[in-house]
Amino acid sequence: MSVGGAVTFPAFLGERIYMAPFSQVEGLPKALLRWQPTVDQMLAGIRVRGEIYLMIDQAEVSRGTTHRRPGPHVDGNWLAAPKAHGHRMPEGGYRPEGIFLASDVSACDAYLGMFLGAPEPDGDCAHISLEMARRVRLRAGRVYRGNVSLIHESLPMAVDCRRTLVRLNVPGFGGSLDS
């Protein structure tokens, strides 16, 4: 995982967009143009030739609850044909896939290191020992770039808030800028 530059977000409107395809060259579809500066900041220094998938989740989150999936997990490759995340190899062989995350509220930890075991079919990693991992809090307003093997988890909110999370699934980007 690597830490990229600063990321800004448009006003909170409670939007939820799930895996909208776009190309970096053509930019976002007209209906999503208010997110173009955020996406450009997340992709700074990266050139992607194929499709990228955009997920936006803006929600009002109550104190003590998580905005997204709790517990250690991986998201998995985006499989466009069945429109689902998966941990199997796409047809035609393995294509590494990057996952870029950015949020306006810090509420996620990532685990870095080598792990014994594989994720469950739904990406759950609760059975994998994370004792030797380096736990990293993902700070608000930064982009974090990893790949589909990045173990991460949403954290309970300390206060009631509005939170925006943006995720880009980037086929063909299998590592971090550090690798």
PDB file of C-alpha atoms in Angstrom:
ATOM      1  CA  MET A   1       0.000   0.000   0.000  1.00  0.00           C
ATOM      2  CA  SER A   2       1.170   3.500  -0.702  1.00  0.00           C
ATOM      3  CA  VAL A   3      -0.114   6.871   0.383  1.00  0.00           C
ATOM      4  CA  GLY A   4      -0.873   9.298  -2.406  1.00  0.00           C
ATOM      5  CA  GLY A   5      -1.645  12.986  -2.298  1.00  0.00           C
ATOM      6  CA  ALA A   6      -4.439  15.025  -0.801  1.00  0.00           C
ATOM      7  CA  VAL A   7      -8.007  14.421  -1.929  1.00  0.00           C
ATOM      8  CA  THR A   8     -10.974  16.788  -1.716  1.00  0.00           C
ATOM      9  CA  PHE A   9     -14.628  15.859  -1.946  1.00  0.00           C
ATOM     10  CA  PRO A  10     -17.740  17.608  -3.272  1.00  0.00           C
ATOM     11  CA  ALA A  11     -20.597  18.526  -0.955  1.00  0.00           C
ATOM     12  CA  PHE A  12     -22.450  15.746   0.848  1.00  0.00           C
ATOM     13  CA  LEU A  13     -25.639  14.796  -1.011  1.00  0.00           C
ATOM     14  CA  GLY A  14     -26.057  11.229   0.265  1.00  0.00           C
ATOM     15  CA  GLU A  15     -24.967   9.758  -3.063  1.00  0.00           C
ATOM     16  CA  ARG A  16     -24.408   6.048  -3.587  1.00  0.00           C
ATOM     17  CA  ILE A  17     -22.822   4.971  -6.848  1.00  0.00           C
ATOM     18  CA  TYR A  18     -21.802   1.349  -7.290  1.00  0.00           C
ATOM     19  CA  MET A  19     -18.990   0.429  -9.663  1.00  0.00           C
ATOM     20  CA  ALA A  20     -19.675   2.907 -12.458  1.00  0.00           C
ATOM     21  CA  PRO A  21     -17.255   2.178 -15.332  1.00  0.00           C
ATOM     22  CA  PHE A  22     -15.261   5.004 -16.904  1.00  0.00           C
ATOM     23  CA  SER A  23     -11.970   5.590 -18.634  1.00  0.00           C
ATOM     24  CA  GLN A  24      -9.310   7.959 -17.406  1.00  0.00           C
ATOM     25  CA  VAL A  25      -8.925   9.452 -20.889  1.00  0.00           C
ATOM     26  CA  GLU A  26     -12.632  10.193 -21.390  1.00  0.00           C
ATOM     27  CA  GLY A  27     -13.358  11.077 -17.768  1.00  0.00           C
ATOM     28  CA  LEU A  28     -16.503  10.444 -15.789  1.00  0.00           C
ATOM     29  CA  PRO A  29     -19.982  10.311 -17.308  1.00  0.00           C
ATOM     30  CA  LYS A  30     -21.844  13.627 -17.321  1.00  0.00           C
ATOM     31  CA  ALA A  31     -24.009  12.682 -14.311  1.00  0.00           C
ATOM     32  CA  LEU A  32     -20.883  12.191 -12.168  1.00  0.00           C
ATOM     33  CA  LEU A  33     -18.800  15.194 -13.258  1.00  0.00           C
ATOM     34  CA  ARG A  34     -18.858  16.773  -9.792  1.00  0.00           C
ATOM     35  CA  TRP A  35     -16.607  13.856  -8.743  1.00  0.00           C
ATOM     36  CA  GLN A  36     -14.017  14.399 -11.505  1.00  0.00           C
ATOM     37  CA  PRO A  37     -11.601  16.488  -9.345  1.00  0.00           C
ATOM     38  CA  THR A  38     -11.696  13.815  -6.612  1.00  0.00           C
ATOM     39  CA  VAL A  39     -11.036  11.022  -9.111  1.00  0.00           C
ATOM     40  CA  ASP A  40      -8.245  13.011 -10.771  1.00  0.00           C
ATOM     41  CA  GLN A  41      -6.582  13.524  -7.377  1.00  0.00           C
ATOM     42  CA  MET A  42      -6.875   9.819  -6.594  1.00  0.00           C
ATOM     43  CA  LEU A  43      -5.292   8.895  -9.942  1.00  0.00           C
ATOM     44  CA  ALA A  44      -2.525  11.530  -9.839  1.00  0.00           C
ATOM     45  CA  GLY A  45       0.669  10.072 -11.303  1.00  0.00           C
ATOM     46  CA  ILE A  46      -1.115   6.937 -12.563  1.00  0.00           C
ATOM     47  CA  ARG A  47      -1.993   6.259 -16.203  1.00  0.00           C
ATOM     48  CA  VAL A  48      -4.712   3.677 -16.773  1.00  0.00           C
ATOM     49  CA  ARG A  49      -5.535   2.481 -20.290  1.00  0.00           C
ATOM     50  CA  GLY A  50      -8.634   0.391 -19.593  1.00  0.00           C
ATOM     51  CA  GLU A  51     -11.811   0.771 -17.625  1.00  0.00           C
ATOM     52  CA  ILE A  52     -11.823   1.919 -14.020  1.00  0.00           C
ATOM     53  CA  TYR A  53     -14.758   1.322 -11.683  1.00  0.00           C
ATOM     54  CA  LEU A  54     -15.989   4.059  -9.338  1.00  0.00           C
ATOM     55  CA  MET A  55     -17.776   3.437  -6.054  1.00  0.00           C
ATOM     56  CA  ILE A  56     -19.110   6.376  -4.022  1.00  0.00           C
ATOM     57  CA  ASP A  57     -20.816   5.906  -0.675  1.00  0.00           C
ATOM     58  CA  GLN A  58     -22.019   8.959   1.236  1.00  0.00           C
ATOM     59  CA  ALA A  59     -23.936   8.158   4.412  1.00  0.00           C
ATOM     60  CA  GLU A  60     -24.980   9.549   7.743  1.00  0.00           C
ATOM     61  CA  VAL A  61     -23.271   7.274  10.242  1.00  0.00           C
ATOM     62  CA  SER A  62     -24.325   6.983  13.868  1.00  0.00           C
ATOM     63  CA  ARG A  63     -21.878   6.921  16.746  1.00  0.00           C
ATOM     64  CA  GLY A  64     -20.735   3.367  17.511  1.00  0.00           C
ATOM     65  CA  THR A  65     -21.606   2.003  14.053  1.00  0.00           C
ATOM     66  CA  THR A  66     -19.510   1.440  10.954  1.00  0.00           C
ATOM     67  CA  HIS A  67     -20.135   3.102   7.626  1.00  0.00           C
ATOM     68  CA  ARG A  68     -18.905   0.145   5.599  1.00  0.00           C
ATOM     69  CA  ARG A  69     -18.109  -3.516   6.205  1.00  0.00           C
ATOM     70  CA  PRO A  70     -16.716  -4.218   9.697  1.00  0.00           C
ATOM     71  CA  GLY A  71     -14.057  -6.826  10.420  1.00  0.00           C
ATOM     72  CA  PRO A  72     -10.878  -7.569   8.489  1.00  0.00           C
ATOM     73  CA  HIS A  73     -11.614  -8.324   4.837  1.00  0.00           C
ATOM     74  CA  VAL A  74     -10.468  -7.877   1.256  1.00  0.00           C
ATOM     75  CA  ASP A  75     -12.705  -6.507  -1.480  1.00  0.00           C
ATOM     76  CA  GLY A  76     -11.554  -8.776  -4.317  1.00  0.00           C
ATOM     77  CA  ASN A  77     -11.393  -8.243  -8.057  1.00  0.00           C
ATOM     78  CA  TRP A  78     -14.365  -6.557  -9.684  1.00  0.00           C
ATOM     79  CA  LEU A  79     -15.969  -9.030 -12.076  1.00  0.00           C
ATOM     80  CA  ALA A  80     -17.873  -6.858 -14.543  1.00  0.00           C
ATOM     81  CA  ALA A  81     -19.881  -9.634 -16.225  1.00  0.00           C
ATOM     82  CA  PRO A  82     -21.624 -10.925 -13.072  1.00  0.00           C
ATOM     83  CA  LYS A  83     -21.367  -7.416 -11.512  1.00  0.00           C
ATOM     84  CA  ALA A  84     -19.840  -8.707  -8.297  1.00  0.00           C
ATOM     85  CA  HIS A  85     -16.563  -8.839  -6.420  1.00  0.00           C
ATOM     86  CA  GLY A  86     -14.788 -12.155  -6.477  1.00  0.00           C
ATOM     87  CA  HIS A  87     -11.611 -13.905  -5.550  1.00  0.00           C
ATOM     88  CA  ARG A  88     -11.373 -16.183  -8.568  1.00  0.00           C
ATOM     89  CA  MET A  89      -9.132 -15.461 -11.520  1.00  0.00           C
ATOM     90  CA  PRO A  90     -10.877 -13.618 -14.346  1.00  0.00           C
ATOM     91  CA  GLU A  91     -11.111 -15.405 -17.699  1.00  0.00           C
ATOM     92  CA  GLY A  92      -7.902 -15.112 -19.651  1.00  0.00           C
ATOM     93  CA  GLY A  93      -5.699 -15.360 -16.564  1.00  0.00           C
ATOM     94  CA  TYR A  94      -4.817 -13.171 -13.642  1.00  0.00           C
ATOM     95  CA  ARG A  95      -5.069  -9.425 -14.024  1.00  0.00           C
ATOM     96  CA  PRO A  96      -3.859  -7.654 -10.916  1.00  0.00           C
ATOM     97  CA  GLU A  97      -6.333  -5.080  -9.700  1.00  0.00           C
ATOM     98  CA  GLY A  98      -5.679  -1.986  -7.675  1.00  0.00           C
ATOM     99  CA  ILE A  99      -8.004  -0.630  -5.035  1.00  0.00           C
ATOM    100  CA  PHE A 100      -7.669   3.078  -4.271  1.00  0.00           C
ATOM    101  CA  LEU A 101      -9.483   4.381  -1.184  1.00  0.00           C
ATOM    102  CA  ALA A 102     -10.178   7.924  -0.002  1.00  0.00           C
ATOM    103  CA  SER A 103     -12.525   9.233   2.677  1.00  0.00           C
ATOM    104  CA  ASP A 104     -13.371  12.562   4.241  1.00  0.00           C
ATOM    105  CA  VAL A 105     -13.555  10.977   7.721  1.00  0.00           C
ATOM    106  CA  SER A 106     -10.907   8.629   9.125  1.00  0.00           C
ATOM    107  CA  ALA A 107     -12.732   5.370   9.843  1.00  0.00           C
ATOM    108  CA  CYS A 108     -10.696   2.522   8.339  1.00  0.00           C
ATOM    109  CA  ASP A 109      -7.581   0.553   9.255  1.00  0.00           C
ATOM    110  CA  ALA A 110      -5.407  -1.440   6.856  1.00  0.00           C
ATOM    111  CA  TYR A 111      -3.123  -4.329   7.798  1.00  0.00           C
ATOM    112  CA  LEU A 112       0.284  -4.546   6.150  1.00  0.00           C
ATOM    113  CA  GLY A 113       2.579  -7.559   6.118  1.00  0.00           C
ATOM    114  CA  MET A 114       2.669 -11.191   5.079  1.00  0.00           C
ATOM    115  CA  PHE A 115      -0.212 -13.407   6.157  1.00  0.00           C
ATOM    116  CA  LEU A 116      -0.831 -17.142   6.307  1.00  0.00           C
ATOM    117  CA  GLY A 117      -4.157 -18.204   4.894  1.00  0.00           C
ATOM    118  CA  ALA A 118      -6.532 -17.094   2.210  1.00  0.00           C
ATOM    119  CA  PRO A 119      -9.672 -14.977   2.419  1.00  0.00           C
ATOM    120  CA  GLU A 120     -13.006 -16.746   2.652  1.00  0.00           C
ATOM    121  CA  PRO A 121     -15.092 -16.676  -0.557  1.00  0.00           C
ATOM    122  CA  ASP A 122     -16.788 -13.434   0.576  1.00  0.00           C
ATOM    123  CA  GLY A 123     -13.422 -11.808   1.352  1.00  0.00           C
ATOM    124  CA  ASP A 124     -13.670 -12.308   5.122  1.00  0.00           C
ATOM    125  CA  CYS A 125     -10.252 -12.456   6.815  1.00  0.00           C
ATOM    126  CA  ALA A 126     -11.310 -12.823  10.469  1.00  0.00           C
ATOM    127  CA  HIS A 127      -9.647 -16.263  10.597  1.00  0.00           C
ATOM    128  CA  ILE A 128      -6.248 -14.878   9.517  1.00  0.00           C
ATOM    129  CA  SER A 129      -3.850 -13.938  12.320  1.00  0.00           C
ATOM    130  CA  LEU A 130      -3.055 -10.228  12.114  1.00  0.00           C
ATOM    131  CA  GLU A 131      -0.908 -10.105  15.275  1.00  0.00           C
ATOM    132  CA  MET A 132       2.313  -9.524  13.333  1.00  0.00           C
ATOM    133  CA  ALA A 133       0.751  -7.051  10.903  1.00  0.00           C
ATOM    134  CA  ARG A 134       1.419  -3.345  10.923  1.00  0.00           C
ATOM    135  CA  ARG A 135      -1.945  -1.686  11.493  1.00  0.00           C
ATOM    136  CA  VAL A 136      -2.292   1.623   9.647  1.00  0.00           C
ATOM    137  CA  ARG A 137      -5.102   4.120  10.194  1.00  0.00           C
ATOM    138  CA  LEU A 138      -6.220   5.567   6.866  1.00  0.00           C
ATOM    139  CA  ARG A 139      -6.345   9.323   7.390  1.00  0.00           C
ATOM    140  CA  ALA A 140      -9.066  11.544   6.030  1.00  0.00           C
ATOM    141  CA  GLY A 141      -8.336  13.492   2.876  1.00  0.00           C
ATOM    142  CA  ARG A 142      -5.603  11.174   1.498  1.00  0.00           C
ATOM    143  CA  VAL A 143      -5.668   8.469  -1.156  1.00  0.00           C
ATOM    144  CA  TYR A 144      -4.395   5.002  -0.253  1.00  0.00           C
ATOM    145  CA  ARG A 145      -3.385   2.711  -3.107  1.00  0.00           C
ATOM    146  CA  GLY A 146      -3.193  -1.022  -2.654  1.00  0.00           C
ATOM    147  CA  ASN A 147      -4.328  -4.128  -4.427  1.00  0.00           C
ATOM    148  CA  VAL A 148      -7.062  -6.698  -3.973  1.00  0.00           C
ATOM    149  CA  SER A 149      -5.070  -8.424  -1.232  1.00  0.00           C
ATOM    150  CA  LEU A 150      -5.171  -5.319   1.017  1.00  0.00           C
ATOM    151  CA  ILE A 151      -6.767  -6.419   4.285  1.00  0.00           C
ATOM    152  CA  HIS A 152      -8.755  -3.556   5.773  1.00  0.00           C
ATOM    153  CA  GLU A 153     -11.735  -2.932   8.036  1.00  0.00           C
ATOM    154  CA  SER A 154     -14.208  -0.178   8.788  1.00  0.00           C
ATOM    155  CA  LEU A 155     -14.158   1.185  12.324  1.00  0.00           C
ATOM    156  CA  PRO A 156     -17.040   2.292  14.557  1.00  0.00           C
ATOM    157  CA  MET A 157     -17.544   6.044  14.483  1.00  0.00           C
ATOM    158  CA  ALA A 158     -16.712   8.026  17.637  1.00  0.00           C
ATOM    159  CA  VAL A 159     -19.481  10.554  16.907  1.00  0.00           C
ATOM    160  CA  ASP A 160     -22.483  10.922  14.610  1.00  0.00           C
ATOM    161  CA  CYS A 161     -21.233  12.181  11.244  1.00  0.00           C
ATOM    162  CA  ARG A 162     -21.659  12.364   7.520  1.00  0.00           C
ATOM    163  CA  ARG A 163     -18.990  10.345   5.735  1.00  0.00           C
ATOM    164  CA  THR A 164     -17.939  10.042   2.122  1.00  0.00           C
ATOM    165  CA  LEU A 165     -15.914   7.080   0.872  1.00  0.00           C
ATOM    166  CA  VAL A 166     -14.657   6.822  -2.703  1.00  0.00           C
ATOM    167  CA  ARG A 167     -13.123   3.608  -4.028  1.00  0.00           C
ATOM    168  CA  LEU A 168     -11.597   3.032  -7.430  1.00  0.00           C
ATOM    169  CA  ASN A 169     -11.079  -0.508  -8.691  1.00  0.00           C
ATOM    170  CA  VAL A 170      -8.253  -0.278 -11.221  1.00  0.00           C
ATOM    171  CA  PRO A 171      -7.672  -3.450 -13.288  1.00  0.00           C
ATOM    172  CA  GLY A 172      -4.051  -3.869 -14.276  1.00  0.00           C
ATOM    173  CA  PHE A 173      -2.677  -1.958 -11.298  1.00  0.00           C
ATOM    174  CA  GLY A 174      -1.675  -4.802  -9.008  1.00  0.00           C
ATOM    175  CA  GLY A 175       0.739  -3.147  -6.616  1.00  0.00           C
ATOM    176  CA  SER A 176       1.541   0.123  -5.012  1.00  0.00           C
ATOM    177  CA  LEU A 177       3.745   2.938  -6.174  1.00  0.00           C
ATOM    178  CA  ASP A 178       6.339   1.550  -3.776  1.00  0.00           C
ATOM    179  CA  SER A 179       6.476  -1.865  -5.451  1.00  0.00           C
TER     180      SER A 179
END
